PDB file of C-alpha atoms in Angstrom:
ATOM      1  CA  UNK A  60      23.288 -60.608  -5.300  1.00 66.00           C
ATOM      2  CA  UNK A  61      24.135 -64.035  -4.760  1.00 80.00           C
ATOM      3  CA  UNK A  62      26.414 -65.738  -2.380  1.00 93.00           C
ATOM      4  CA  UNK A  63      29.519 -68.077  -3.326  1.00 97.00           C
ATOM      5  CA  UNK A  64      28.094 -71.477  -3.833  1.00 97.00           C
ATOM      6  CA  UNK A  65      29.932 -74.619  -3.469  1.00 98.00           C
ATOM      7  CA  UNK A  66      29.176 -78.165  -5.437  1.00 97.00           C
ATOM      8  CA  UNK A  67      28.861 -80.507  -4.173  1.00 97.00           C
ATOM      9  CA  UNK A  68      27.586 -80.298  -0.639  1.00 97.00           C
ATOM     10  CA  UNK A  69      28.007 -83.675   0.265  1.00 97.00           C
ATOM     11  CA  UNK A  70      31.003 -86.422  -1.142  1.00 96.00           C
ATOM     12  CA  UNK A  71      31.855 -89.524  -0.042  1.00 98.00           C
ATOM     13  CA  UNK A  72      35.443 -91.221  -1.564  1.00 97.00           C
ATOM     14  CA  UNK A  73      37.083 -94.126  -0.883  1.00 97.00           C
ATOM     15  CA  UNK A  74      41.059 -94.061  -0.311  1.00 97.00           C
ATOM     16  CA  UNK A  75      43.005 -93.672  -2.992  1.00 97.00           C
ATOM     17  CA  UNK A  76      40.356 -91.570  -5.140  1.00 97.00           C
ATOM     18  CA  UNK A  77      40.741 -88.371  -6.116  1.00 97.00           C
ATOM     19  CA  UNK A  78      37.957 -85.584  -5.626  1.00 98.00           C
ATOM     20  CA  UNK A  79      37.091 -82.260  -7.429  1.00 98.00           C
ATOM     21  CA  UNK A  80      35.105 -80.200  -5.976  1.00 98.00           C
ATOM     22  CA  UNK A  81      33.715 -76.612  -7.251  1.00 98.00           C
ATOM     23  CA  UNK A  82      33.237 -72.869  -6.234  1.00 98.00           C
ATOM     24  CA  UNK A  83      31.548 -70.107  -7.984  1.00 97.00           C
ATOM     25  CA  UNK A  84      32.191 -66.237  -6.295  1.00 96.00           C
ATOM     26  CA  UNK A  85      30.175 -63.591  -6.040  1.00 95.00           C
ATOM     27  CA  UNK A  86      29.949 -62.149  -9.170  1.00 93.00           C
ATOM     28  CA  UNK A  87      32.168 -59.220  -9.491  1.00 91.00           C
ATOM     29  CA  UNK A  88      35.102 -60.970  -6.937  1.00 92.00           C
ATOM     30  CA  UNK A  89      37.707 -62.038  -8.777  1.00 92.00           C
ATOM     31  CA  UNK A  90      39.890 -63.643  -5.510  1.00 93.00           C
ATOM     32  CA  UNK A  91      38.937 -67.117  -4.029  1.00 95.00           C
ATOM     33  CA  UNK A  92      40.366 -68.821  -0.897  1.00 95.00           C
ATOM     34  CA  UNK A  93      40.214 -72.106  -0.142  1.00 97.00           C
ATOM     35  CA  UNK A  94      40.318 -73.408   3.495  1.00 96.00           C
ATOM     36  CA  UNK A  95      40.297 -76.931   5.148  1.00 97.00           C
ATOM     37  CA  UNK A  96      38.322 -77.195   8.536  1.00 94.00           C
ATOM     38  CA  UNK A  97      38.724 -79.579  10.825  1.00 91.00           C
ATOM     39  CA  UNK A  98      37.527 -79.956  14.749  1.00 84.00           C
ATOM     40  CA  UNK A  99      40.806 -80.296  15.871  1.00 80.00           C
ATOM     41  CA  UNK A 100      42.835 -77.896  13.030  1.00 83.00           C
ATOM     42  CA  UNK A 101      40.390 -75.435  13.164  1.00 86.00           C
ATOM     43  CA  UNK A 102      40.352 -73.565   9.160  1.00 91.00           C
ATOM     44  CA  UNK A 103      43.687 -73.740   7.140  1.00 93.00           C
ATOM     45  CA  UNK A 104      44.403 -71.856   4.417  1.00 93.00           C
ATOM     46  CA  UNK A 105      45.339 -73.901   1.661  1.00 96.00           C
ATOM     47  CA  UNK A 106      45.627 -71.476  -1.822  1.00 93.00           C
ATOM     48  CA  UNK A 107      44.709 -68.416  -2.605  1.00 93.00           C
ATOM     49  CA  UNK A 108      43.983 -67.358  -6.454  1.00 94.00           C
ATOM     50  CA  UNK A 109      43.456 -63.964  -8.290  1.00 92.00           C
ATOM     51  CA  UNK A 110      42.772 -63.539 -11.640  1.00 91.00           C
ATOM     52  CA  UNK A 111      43.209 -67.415 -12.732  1.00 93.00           C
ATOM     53  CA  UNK A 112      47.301 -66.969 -10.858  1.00 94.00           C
ATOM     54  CA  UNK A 113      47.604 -68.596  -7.525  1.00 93.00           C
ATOM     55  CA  UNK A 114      48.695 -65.843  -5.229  1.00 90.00           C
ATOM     56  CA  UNK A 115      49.085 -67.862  -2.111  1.00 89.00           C
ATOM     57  CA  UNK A 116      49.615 -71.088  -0.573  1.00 91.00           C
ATOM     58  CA  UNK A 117      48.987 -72.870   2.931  1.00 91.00           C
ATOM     59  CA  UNK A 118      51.314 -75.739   3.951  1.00 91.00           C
ATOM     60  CA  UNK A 119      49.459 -79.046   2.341  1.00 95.00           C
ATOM     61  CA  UNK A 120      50.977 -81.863   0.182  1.00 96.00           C
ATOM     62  CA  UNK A 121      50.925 -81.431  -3.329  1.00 95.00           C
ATOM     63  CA  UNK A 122      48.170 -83.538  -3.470  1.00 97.00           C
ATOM     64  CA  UNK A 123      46.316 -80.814  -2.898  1.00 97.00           C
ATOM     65  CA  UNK A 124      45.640 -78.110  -6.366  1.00 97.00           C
ATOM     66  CA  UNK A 125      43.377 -76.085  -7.570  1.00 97.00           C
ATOM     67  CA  UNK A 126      43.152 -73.575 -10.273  1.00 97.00           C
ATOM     68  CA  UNK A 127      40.988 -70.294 -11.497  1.00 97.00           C
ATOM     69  CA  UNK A 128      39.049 -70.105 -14.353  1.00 96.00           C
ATOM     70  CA  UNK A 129      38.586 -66.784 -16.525  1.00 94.00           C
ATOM     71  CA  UNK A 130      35.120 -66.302 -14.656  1.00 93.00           C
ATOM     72  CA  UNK A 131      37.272 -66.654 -11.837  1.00 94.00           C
ATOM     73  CA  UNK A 132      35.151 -69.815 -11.034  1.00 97.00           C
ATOM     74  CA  UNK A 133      37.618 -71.923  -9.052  1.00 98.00           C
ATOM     75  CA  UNK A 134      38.117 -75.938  -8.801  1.00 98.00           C
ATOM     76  CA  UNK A 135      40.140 -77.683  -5.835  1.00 97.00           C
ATOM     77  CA  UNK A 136      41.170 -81.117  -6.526  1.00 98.00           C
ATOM     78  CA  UNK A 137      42.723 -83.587  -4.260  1.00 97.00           C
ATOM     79  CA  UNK A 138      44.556 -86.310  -4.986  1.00 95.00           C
ATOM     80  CA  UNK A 139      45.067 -90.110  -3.792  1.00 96.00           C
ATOM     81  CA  UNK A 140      42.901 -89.222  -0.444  1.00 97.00           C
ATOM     82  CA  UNK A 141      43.779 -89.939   2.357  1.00 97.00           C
ATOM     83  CA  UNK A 142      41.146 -90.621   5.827  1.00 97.00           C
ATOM     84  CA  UNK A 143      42.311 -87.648   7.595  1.00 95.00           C
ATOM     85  CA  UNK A 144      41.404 -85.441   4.301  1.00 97.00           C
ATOM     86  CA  UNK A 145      37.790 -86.327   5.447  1.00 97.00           C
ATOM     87  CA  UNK A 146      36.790 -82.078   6.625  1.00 97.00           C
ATOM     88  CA  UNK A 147      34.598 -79.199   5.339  1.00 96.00           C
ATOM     89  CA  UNK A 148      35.635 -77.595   2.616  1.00 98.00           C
ATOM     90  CA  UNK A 149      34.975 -73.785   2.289  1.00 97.00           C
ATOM     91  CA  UNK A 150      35.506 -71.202  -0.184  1.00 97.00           C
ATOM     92  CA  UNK A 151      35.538 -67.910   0.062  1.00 95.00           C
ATOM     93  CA  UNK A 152      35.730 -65.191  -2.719  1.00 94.00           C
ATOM     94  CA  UNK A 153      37.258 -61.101  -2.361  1.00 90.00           C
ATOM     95  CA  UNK A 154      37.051 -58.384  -4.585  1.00 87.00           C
ATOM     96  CA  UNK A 155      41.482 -58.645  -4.040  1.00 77.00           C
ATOM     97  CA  UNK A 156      43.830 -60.349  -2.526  1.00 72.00           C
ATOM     98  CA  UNK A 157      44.403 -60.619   1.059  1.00 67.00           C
ATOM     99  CA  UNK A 158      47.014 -58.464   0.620  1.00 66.00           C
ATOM    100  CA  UNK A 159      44.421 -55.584  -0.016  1.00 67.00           C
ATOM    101  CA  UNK A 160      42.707 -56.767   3.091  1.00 66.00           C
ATOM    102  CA  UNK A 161      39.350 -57.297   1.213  1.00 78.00           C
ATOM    103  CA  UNK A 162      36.183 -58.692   3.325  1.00 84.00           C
ATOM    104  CA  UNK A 163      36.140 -62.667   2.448  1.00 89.00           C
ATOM    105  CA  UNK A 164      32.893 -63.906   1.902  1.00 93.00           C
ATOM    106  CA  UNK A 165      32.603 -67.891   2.634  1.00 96.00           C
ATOM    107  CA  UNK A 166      30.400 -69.946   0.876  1.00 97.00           C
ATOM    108  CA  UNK A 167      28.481 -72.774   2.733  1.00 96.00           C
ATOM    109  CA  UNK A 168      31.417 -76.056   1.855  1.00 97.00           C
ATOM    110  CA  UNK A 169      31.802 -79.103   1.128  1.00 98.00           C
ATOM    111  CA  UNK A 170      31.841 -82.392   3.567  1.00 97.00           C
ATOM    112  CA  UNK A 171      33.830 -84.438   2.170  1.00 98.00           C
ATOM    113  CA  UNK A 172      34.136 -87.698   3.655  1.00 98.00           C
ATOM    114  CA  UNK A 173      36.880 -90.562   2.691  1.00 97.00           C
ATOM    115  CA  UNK A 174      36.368 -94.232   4.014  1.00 97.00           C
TER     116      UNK A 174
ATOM    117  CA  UNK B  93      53.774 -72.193  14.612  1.00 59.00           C
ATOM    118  CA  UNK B  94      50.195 -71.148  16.015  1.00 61.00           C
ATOM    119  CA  UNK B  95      49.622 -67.783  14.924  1.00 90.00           C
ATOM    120  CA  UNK B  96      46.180 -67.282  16.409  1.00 95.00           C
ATOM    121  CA  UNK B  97      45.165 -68.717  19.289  1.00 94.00           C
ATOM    122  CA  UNK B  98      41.692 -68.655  21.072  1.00 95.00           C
ATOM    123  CA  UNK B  99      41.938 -70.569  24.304  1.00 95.00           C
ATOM    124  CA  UNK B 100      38.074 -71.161  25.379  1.00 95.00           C
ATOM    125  CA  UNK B 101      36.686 -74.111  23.309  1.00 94.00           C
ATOM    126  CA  UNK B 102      33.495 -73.735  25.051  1.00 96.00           C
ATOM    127  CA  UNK B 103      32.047 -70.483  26.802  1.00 97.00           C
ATOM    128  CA  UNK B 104      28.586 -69.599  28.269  1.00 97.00           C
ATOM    129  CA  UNK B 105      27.335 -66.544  29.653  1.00 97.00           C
ATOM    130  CA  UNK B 106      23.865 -65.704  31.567  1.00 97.00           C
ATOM    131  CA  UNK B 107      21.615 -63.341  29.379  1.00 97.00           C
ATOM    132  CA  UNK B 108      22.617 -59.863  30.085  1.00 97.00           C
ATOM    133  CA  UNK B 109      26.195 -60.616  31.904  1.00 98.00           C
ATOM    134  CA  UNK B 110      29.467 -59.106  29.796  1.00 97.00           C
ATOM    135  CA  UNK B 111      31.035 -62.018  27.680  1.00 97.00           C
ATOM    136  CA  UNK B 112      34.843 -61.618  26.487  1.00 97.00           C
ATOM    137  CA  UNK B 113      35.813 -63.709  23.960  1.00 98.00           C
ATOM    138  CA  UNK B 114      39.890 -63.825  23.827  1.00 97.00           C
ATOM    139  CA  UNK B 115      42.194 -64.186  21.162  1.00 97.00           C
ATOM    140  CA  UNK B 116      46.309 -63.847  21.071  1.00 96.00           C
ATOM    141  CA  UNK B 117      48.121 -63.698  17.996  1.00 96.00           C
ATOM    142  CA  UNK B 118      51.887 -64.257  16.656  1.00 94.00           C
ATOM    143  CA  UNK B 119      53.302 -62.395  14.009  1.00 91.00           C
ATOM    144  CA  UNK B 120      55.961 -59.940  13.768  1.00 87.00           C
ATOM    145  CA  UNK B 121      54.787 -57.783  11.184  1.00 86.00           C
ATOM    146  CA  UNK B 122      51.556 -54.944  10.904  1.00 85.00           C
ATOM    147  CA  UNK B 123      48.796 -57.419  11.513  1.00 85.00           C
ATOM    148  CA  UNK B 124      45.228 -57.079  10.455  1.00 89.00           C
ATOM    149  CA  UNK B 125      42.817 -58.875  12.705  1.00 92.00           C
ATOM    150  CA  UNK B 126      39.518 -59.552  12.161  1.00 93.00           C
ATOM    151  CA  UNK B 127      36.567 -61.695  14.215  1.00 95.00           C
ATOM    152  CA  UNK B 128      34.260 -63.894  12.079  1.00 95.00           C
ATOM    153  CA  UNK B 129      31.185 -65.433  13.664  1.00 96.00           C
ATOM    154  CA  UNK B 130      29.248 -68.626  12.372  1.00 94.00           C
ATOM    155  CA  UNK B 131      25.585 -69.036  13.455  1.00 95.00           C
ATOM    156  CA  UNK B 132      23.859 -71.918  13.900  1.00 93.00           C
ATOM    157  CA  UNK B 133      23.353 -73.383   9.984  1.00 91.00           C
ATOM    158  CA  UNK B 134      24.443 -70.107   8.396  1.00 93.00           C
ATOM    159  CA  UNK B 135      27.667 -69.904   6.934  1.00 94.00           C
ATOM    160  CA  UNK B 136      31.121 -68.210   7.916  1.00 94.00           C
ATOM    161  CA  UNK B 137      30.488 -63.974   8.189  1.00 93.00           C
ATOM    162  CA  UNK B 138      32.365 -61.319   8.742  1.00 92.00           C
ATOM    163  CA  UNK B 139      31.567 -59.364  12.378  1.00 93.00           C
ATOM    164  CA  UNK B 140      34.406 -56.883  12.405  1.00 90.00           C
ATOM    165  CA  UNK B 141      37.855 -55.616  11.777  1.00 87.00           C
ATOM    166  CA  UNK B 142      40.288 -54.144  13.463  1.00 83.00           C
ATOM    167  CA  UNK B 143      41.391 -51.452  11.084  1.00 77.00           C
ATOM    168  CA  UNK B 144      37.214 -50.168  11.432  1.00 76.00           C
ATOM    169  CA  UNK B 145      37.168 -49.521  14.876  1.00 73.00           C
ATOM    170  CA  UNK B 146      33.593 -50.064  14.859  1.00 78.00           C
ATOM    171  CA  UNK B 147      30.871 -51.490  16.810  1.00 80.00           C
ATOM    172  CA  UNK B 148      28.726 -54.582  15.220  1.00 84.00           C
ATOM    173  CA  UNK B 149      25.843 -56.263  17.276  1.00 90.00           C
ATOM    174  CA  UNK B 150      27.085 -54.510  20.668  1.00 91.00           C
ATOM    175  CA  UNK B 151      30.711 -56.031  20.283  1.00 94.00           C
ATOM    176  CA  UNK B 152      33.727 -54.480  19.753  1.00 93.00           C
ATOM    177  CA  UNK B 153      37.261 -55.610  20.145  1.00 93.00           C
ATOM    178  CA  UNK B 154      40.349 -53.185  20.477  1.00 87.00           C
ATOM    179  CA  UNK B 155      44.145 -54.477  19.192  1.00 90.00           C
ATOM    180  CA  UNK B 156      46.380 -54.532  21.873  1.00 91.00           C
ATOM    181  CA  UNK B 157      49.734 -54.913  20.434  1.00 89.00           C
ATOM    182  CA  UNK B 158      52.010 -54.730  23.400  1.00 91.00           C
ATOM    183  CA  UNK B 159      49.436 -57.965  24.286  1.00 92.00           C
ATOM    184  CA  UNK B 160      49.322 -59.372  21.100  1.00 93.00           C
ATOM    185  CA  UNK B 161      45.654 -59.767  21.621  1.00 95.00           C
ATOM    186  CA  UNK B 162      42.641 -58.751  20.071  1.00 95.00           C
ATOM    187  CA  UNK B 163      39.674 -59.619  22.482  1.00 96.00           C
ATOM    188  CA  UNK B 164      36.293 -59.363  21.506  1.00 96.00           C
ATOM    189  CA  UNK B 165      34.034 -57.911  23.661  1.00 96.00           C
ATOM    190  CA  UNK B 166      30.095 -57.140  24.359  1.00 96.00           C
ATOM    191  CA  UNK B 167      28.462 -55.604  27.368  1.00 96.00           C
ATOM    192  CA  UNK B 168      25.048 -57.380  27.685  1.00 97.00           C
ATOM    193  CA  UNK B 169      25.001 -60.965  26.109  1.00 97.00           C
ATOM    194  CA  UNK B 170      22.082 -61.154  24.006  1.00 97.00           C
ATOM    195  CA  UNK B 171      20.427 -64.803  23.089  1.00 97.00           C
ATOM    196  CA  UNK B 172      21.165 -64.476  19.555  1.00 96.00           C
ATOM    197  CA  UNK B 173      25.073 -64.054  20.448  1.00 97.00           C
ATOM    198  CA  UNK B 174      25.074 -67.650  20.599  1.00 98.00           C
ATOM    199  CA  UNK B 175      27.587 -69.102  18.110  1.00 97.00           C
ATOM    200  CA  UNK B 176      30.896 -69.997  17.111  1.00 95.00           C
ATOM    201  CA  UNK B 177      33.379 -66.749  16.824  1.00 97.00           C
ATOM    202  CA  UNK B 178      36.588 -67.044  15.035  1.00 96.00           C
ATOM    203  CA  UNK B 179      39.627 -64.717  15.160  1.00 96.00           C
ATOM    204  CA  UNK B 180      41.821 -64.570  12.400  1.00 94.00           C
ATOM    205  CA  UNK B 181      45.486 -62.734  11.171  1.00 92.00           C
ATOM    206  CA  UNK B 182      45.700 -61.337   7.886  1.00 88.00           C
ATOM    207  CA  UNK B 183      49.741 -61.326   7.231  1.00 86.00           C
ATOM    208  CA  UNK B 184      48.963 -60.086   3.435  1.00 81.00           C
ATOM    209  CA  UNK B 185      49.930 -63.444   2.516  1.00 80.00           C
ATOM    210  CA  UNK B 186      47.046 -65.430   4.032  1.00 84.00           C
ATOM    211  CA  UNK B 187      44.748 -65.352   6.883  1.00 88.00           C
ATOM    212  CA  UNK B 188      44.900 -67.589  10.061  1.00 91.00           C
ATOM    213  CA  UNK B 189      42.079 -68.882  11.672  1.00 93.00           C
ATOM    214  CA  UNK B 190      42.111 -69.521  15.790  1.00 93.00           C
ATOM    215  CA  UNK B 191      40.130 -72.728  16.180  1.00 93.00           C
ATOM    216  CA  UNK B 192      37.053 -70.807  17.399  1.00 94.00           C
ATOM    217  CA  UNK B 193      35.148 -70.142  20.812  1.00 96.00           C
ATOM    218  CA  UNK B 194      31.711 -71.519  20.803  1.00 96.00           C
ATOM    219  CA  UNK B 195      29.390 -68.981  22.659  1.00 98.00           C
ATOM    220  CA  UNK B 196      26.512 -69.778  24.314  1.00 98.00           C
ATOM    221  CA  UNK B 197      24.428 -67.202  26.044  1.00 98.00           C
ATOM    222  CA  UNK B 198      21.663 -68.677  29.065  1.00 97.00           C
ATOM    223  CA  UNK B 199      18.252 -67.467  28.893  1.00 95.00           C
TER     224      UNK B 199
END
């Protein structure tokens, strides 16, 4: 079956924009994760959802959302970007939560770059 | 705080010598540990879980809790061990990523 895809692969914003980007899970997972990776941070968590309810969330600004859709598709947006928002973007989708300690399954990110 | 930390940046290993990747944790509750691994232009994987107690590829890695550590381990380094190997917590909340080892293993 297929593998969590991201859209798009590649973004470049200016400061001060704001930036959606996409995620679509392996059909039948109906958790997504959202992490921020960095060379010097490493991968942060930043929300979980589950069933279009956020379950989870990591320690970013509010500028940072996202939500779930009913085909538990999920969207991350950020807001007013920043330079040091520039990082990989990854997804990954569950069958649960992590709190049913479900294999994540990552999809392959998004760079997004802000200049 | 850091709850997983993986102090090698950088490690390299002749073909066919052990390689111990290490990882510490913090957290006060049950954890759940788990070791991803990231190939060279393939995306982030699974290679194993504590709670398994199984062998993938030749490694395994045992949960020392009086240690808080959960070390990954292989006998013979292989060429295709050569990546970047993450440990991560599950608290049930979230997971937390160490900032990775990169592996490389010396023909």
């Amino acid at each position: 079956k297929a593998g969590v895809t991201q859209t798009p692969r590649y973004l470049i914003k200016t400061r001060g924009q704001q930036v959606t980007l996409s995620c679509s899970p392996i059909s039948g997972h109906r958790s997504v994760s959202w992490y921020q990776q960095t060379p010097g941070q490493g991968l942060q968590f930043l929300f979980e959802y589950f069933s279009e309810t956020q379950r989870n969330k990591g320690n970013f600004p509010g500028r940072f959302s996202g939500r779930q859709f009913s085909n538990s598709r999920s969207e991350m947006n950020v807001s007013t970007l920043e330079l040091g928002d520039s990082a990989l973007y990854l997804c990954a989708s569950s069958l649960g939560t992590s709190g049913n300690s479900y294999e994540q399954y990552f999809g392959p990110g998004t760079r997004l770059t802000v200049t | 705080a850091q709850r997983v930390t993986q102090p090698e940046k950088l490690l390299s290993v002749f073909k066919g010598a052990p390689v111990e990747l290490k990882c510490n944790y913090s957290y006060s509750g049950s954890p759940e540990l788990f070791w991803y691994v990231q190939y060279s232009r393939q995306r982030l994987q699974l290679l194993l879980r504590h709670i398994s107690r199984e062998s993938i590829k030749g490694f395994t890695a045992d949960l020392n809790k009086g240690e808080t550590s959960f070390h990954l381990k292989k006998p013979f380094a292989q060429e295709e061990d050569s990546a970047m190997y993450y440990c991560a917590l599950n608290t049930g909340n979230q997971f937390y990523f160490g900032t990775g080892t990169s592996l490389t293993v010396i023909p």
